[in-house]
JSON list of C-alpha atoms in Angstrom, two decimals:
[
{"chain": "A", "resi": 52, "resn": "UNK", "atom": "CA", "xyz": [105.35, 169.20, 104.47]},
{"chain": "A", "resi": 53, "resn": "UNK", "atom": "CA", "xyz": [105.80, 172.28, 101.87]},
{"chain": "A", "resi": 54, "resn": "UNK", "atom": "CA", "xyz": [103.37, 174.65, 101.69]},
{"chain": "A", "resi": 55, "resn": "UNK", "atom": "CA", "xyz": [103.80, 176.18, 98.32]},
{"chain": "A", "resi": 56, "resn": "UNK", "atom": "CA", "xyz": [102.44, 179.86, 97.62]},
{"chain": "A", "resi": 57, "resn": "UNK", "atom": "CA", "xyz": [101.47, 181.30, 95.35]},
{"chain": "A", "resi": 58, "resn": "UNK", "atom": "CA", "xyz": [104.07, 183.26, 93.60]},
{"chain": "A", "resi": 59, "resn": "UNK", "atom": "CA", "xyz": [105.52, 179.81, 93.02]},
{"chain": "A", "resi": 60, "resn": "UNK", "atom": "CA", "xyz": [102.71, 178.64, 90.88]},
{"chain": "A", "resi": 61, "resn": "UNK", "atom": "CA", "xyz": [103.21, 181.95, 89.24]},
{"chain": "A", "resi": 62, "resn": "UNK", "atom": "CA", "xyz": [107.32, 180.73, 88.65]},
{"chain": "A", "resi": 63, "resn": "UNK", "atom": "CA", "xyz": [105.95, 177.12, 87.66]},
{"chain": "A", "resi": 64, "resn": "UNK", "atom": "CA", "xyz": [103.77, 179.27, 85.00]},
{"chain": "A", "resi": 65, "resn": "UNK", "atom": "CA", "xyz": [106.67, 181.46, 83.95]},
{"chain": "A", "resi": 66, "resn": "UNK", "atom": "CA", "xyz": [108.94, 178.52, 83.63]},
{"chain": "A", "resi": 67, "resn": "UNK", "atom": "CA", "xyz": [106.58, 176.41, 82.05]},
{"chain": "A", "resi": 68, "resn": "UNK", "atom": "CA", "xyz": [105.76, 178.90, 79.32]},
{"chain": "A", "resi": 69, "resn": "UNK", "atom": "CA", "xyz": [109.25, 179.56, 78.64]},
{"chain": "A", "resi": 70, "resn": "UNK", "atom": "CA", "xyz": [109.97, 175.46, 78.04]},
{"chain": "A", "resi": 71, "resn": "UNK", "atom": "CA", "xyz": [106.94, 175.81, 75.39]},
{"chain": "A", "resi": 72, "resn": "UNK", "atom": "CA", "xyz": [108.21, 178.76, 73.50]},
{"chain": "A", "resi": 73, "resn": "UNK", "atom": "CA", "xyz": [111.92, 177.65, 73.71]},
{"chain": "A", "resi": 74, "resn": "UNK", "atom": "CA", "xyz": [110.85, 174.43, 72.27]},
{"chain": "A", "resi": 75, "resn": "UNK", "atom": "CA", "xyz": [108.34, 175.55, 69.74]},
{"chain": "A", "resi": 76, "resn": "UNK", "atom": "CA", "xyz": [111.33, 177.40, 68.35]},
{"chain": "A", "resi": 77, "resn": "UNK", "atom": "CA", "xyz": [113.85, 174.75, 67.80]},
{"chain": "A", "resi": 78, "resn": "UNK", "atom": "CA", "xyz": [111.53, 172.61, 66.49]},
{"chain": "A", "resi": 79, "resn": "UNK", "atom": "CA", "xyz": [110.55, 175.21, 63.86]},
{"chain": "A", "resi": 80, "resn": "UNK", "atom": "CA", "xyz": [114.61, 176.04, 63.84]},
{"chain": "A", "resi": 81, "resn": "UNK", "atom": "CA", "xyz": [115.10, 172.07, 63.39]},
{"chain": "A", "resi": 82, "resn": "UNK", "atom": "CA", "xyz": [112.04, 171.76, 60.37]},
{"chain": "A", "resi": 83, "resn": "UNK", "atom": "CA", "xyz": [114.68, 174.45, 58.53]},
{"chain": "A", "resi": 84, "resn": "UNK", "atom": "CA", "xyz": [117.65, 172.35, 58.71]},
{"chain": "A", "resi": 85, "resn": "UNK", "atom": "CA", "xyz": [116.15, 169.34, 58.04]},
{"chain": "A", "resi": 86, "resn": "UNK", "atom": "CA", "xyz": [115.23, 171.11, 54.59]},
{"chain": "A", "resi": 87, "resn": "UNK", "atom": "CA", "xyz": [118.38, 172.11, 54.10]},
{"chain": "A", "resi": 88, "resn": "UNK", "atom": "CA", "xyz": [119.47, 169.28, 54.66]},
{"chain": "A", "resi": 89, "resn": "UNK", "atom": "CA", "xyz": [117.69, 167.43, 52.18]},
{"chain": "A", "resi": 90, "resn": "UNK", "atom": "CA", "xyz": [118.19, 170.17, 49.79]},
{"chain": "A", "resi": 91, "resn": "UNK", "atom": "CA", "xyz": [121.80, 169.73, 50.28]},
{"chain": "A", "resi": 92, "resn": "UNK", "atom": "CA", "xyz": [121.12, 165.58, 49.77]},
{"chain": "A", "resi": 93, "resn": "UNK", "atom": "CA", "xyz": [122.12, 164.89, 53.27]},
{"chain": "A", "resi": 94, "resn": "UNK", "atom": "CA", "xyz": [119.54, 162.45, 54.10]},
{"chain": "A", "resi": 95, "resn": "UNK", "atom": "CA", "xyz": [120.96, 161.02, 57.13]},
{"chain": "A", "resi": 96, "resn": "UNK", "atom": "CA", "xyz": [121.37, 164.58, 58.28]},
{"chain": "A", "resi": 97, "resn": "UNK", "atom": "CA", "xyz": [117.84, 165.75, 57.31]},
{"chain": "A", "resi": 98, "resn": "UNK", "atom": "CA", "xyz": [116.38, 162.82, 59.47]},
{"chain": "A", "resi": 99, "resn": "UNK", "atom": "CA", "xyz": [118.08, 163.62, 62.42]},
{"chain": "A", "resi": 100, "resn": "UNK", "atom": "CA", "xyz": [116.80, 167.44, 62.01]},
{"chain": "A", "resi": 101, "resn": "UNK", "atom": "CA", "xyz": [113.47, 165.42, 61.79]},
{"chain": "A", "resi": 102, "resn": "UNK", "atom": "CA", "xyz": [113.76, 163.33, 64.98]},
{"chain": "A", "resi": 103, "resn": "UNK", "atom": "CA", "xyz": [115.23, 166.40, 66.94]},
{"chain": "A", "resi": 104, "resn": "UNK", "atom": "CA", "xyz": [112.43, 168.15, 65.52]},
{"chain": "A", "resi": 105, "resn": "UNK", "atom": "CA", "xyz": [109.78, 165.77, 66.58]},
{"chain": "A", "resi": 106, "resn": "UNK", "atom": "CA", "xyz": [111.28, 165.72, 70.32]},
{"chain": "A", "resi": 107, "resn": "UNK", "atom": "CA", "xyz": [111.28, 169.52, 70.71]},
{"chain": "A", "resi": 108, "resn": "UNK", "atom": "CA", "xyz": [106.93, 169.18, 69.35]},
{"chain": "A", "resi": 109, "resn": "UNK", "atom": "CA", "xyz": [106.69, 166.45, 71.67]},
{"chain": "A", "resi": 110, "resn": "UNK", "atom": "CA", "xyz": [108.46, 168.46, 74.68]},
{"chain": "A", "resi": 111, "resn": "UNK", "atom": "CA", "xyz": [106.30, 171.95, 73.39]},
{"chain": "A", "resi": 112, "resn": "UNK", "atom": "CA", "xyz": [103.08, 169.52, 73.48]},
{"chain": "A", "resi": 113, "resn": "UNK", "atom": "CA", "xyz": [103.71, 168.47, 77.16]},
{"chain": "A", "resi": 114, "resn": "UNK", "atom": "CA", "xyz": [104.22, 171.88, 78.55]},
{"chain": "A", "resi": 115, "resn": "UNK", "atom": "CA", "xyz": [101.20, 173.07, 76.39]},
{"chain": "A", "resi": 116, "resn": "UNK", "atom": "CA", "xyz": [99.04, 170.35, 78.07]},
{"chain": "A", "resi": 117, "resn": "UNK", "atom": "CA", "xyz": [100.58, 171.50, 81.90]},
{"chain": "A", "resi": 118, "resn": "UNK", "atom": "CA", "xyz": [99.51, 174.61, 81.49]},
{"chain": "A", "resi": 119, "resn": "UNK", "atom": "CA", "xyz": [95.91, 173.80, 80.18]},
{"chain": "A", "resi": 120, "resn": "UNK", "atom": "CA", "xyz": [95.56, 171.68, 83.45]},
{"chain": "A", "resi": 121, "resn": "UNK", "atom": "CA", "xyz": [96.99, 174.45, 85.92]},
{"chain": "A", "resi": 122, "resn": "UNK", "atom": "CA", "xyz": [96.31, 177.75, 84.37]},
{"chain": "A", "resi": 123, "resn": "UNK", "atom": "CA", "xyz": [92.43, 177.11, 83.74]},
{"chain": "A", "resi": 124, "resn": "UNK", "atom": "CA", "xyz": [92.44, 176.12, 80.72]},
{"chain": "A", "resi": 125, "resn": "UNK", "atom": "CA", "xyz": [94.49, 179.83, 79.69]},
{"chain": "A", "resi": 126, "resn": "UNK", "atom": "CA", "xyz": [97.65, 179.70, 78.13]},
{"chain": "A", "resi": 127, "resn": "UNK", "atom": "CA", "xyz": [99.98, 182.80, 79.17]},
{"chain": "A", "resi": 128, "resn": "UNK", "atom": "CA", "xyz": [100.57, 185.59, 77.01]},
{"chain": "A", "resi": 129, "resn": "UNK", "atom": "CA", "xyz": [103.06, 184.87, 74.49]},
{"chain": "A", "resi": 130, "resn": "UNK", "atom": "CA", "xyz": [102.16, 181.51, 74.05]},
{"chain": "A", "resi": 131, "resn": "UNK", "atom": "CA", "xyz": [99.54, 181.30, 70.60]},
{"chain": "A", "resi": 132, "resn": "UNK", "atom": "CA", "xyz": [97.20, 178.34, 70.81]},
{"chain": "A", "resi": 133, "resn": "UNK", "atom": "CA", "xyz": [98.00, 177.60, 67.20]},
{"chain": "A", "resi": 134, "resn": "UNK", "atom": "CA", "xyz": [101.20, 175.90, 68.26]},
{"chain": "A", "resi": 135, "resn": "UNK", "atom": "CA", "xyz": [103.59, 178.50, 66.93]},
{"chain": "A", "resi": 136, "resn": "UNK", "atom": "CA", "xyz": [105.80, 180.54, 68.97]},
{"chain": "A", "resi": 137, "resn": "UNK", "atom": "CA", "xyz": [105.53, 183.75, 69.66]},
{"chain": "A", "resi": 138, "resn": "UNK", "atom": "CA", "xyz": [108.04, 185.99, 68.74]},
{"chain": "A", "resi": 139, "resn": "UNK", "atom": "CA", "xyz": [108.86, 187.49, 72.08]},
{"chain": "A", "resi": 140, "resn": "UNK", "atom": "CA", "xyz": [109.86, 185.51, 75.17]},
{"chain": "A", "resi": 141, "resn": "UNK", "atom": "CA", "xyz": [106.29, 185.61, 77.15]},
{"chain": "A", "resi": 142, "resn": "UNK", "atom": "CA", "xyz": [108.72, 187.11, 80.13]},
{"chain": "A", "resi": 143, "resn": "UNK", "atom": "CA", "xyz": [107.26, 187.51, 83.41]},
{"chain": "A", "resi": 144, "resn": "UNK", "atom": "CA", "xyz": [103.28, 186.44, 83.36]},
{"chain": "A", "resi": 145, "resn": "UNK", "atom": "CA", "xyz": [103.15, 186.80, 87.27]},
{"chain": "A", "resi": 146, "resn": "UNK", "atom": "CA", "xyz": [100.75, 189.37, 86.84]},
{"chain": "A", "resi": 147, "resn": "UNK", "atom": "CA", "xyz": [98.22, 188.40, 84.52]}
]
């Protein structure tokens, strides 16, 4: 049986917000394309930028919800409630 300490629930943490600000990005980067996109009249292009985006919200809304239910009910620093990413990676939250 593994006996896991507690700096790993601090990694799981770290990790965790890292997944929700990576993905928070991409799916802001993939909202930009998909205008572009549809700007340029690629419409088949601009959908996929839509789906991609919806993935990455999905993915951002999982991680979001992980952390509520492990980190009592705080979400590390870097990560904004409002659902947008922070502009700085949240780094190492081991300590807070």
């Amino acid at each position: 049986m593994e006996v896991r300490g507690h700096a790993s629930v601090r990694s799981d943490q770290r990790n965790l917000a890292r997944v929700l600000n990576n993905a928070l990005r991409e799916a802001d980067a993939c909202g930009g394309a998909a205008l572009e996109a549809e700007a340029a009249g690629a419409e088949r292009l601009a959908d996929f930028f839509r789906d991609v985006e919806e993935t990455y919200t999905s993915v951002a809304g999982q991680a979001k919800r992980i952390l509520g239910d492990g980190g009592e009910g705080r979400l590390p620093a870097g990560v904004r409630p409002d659902g947008v990413a922070a502009e700085e990676d949240p780094g190492d939250i081991s300590d807070r």
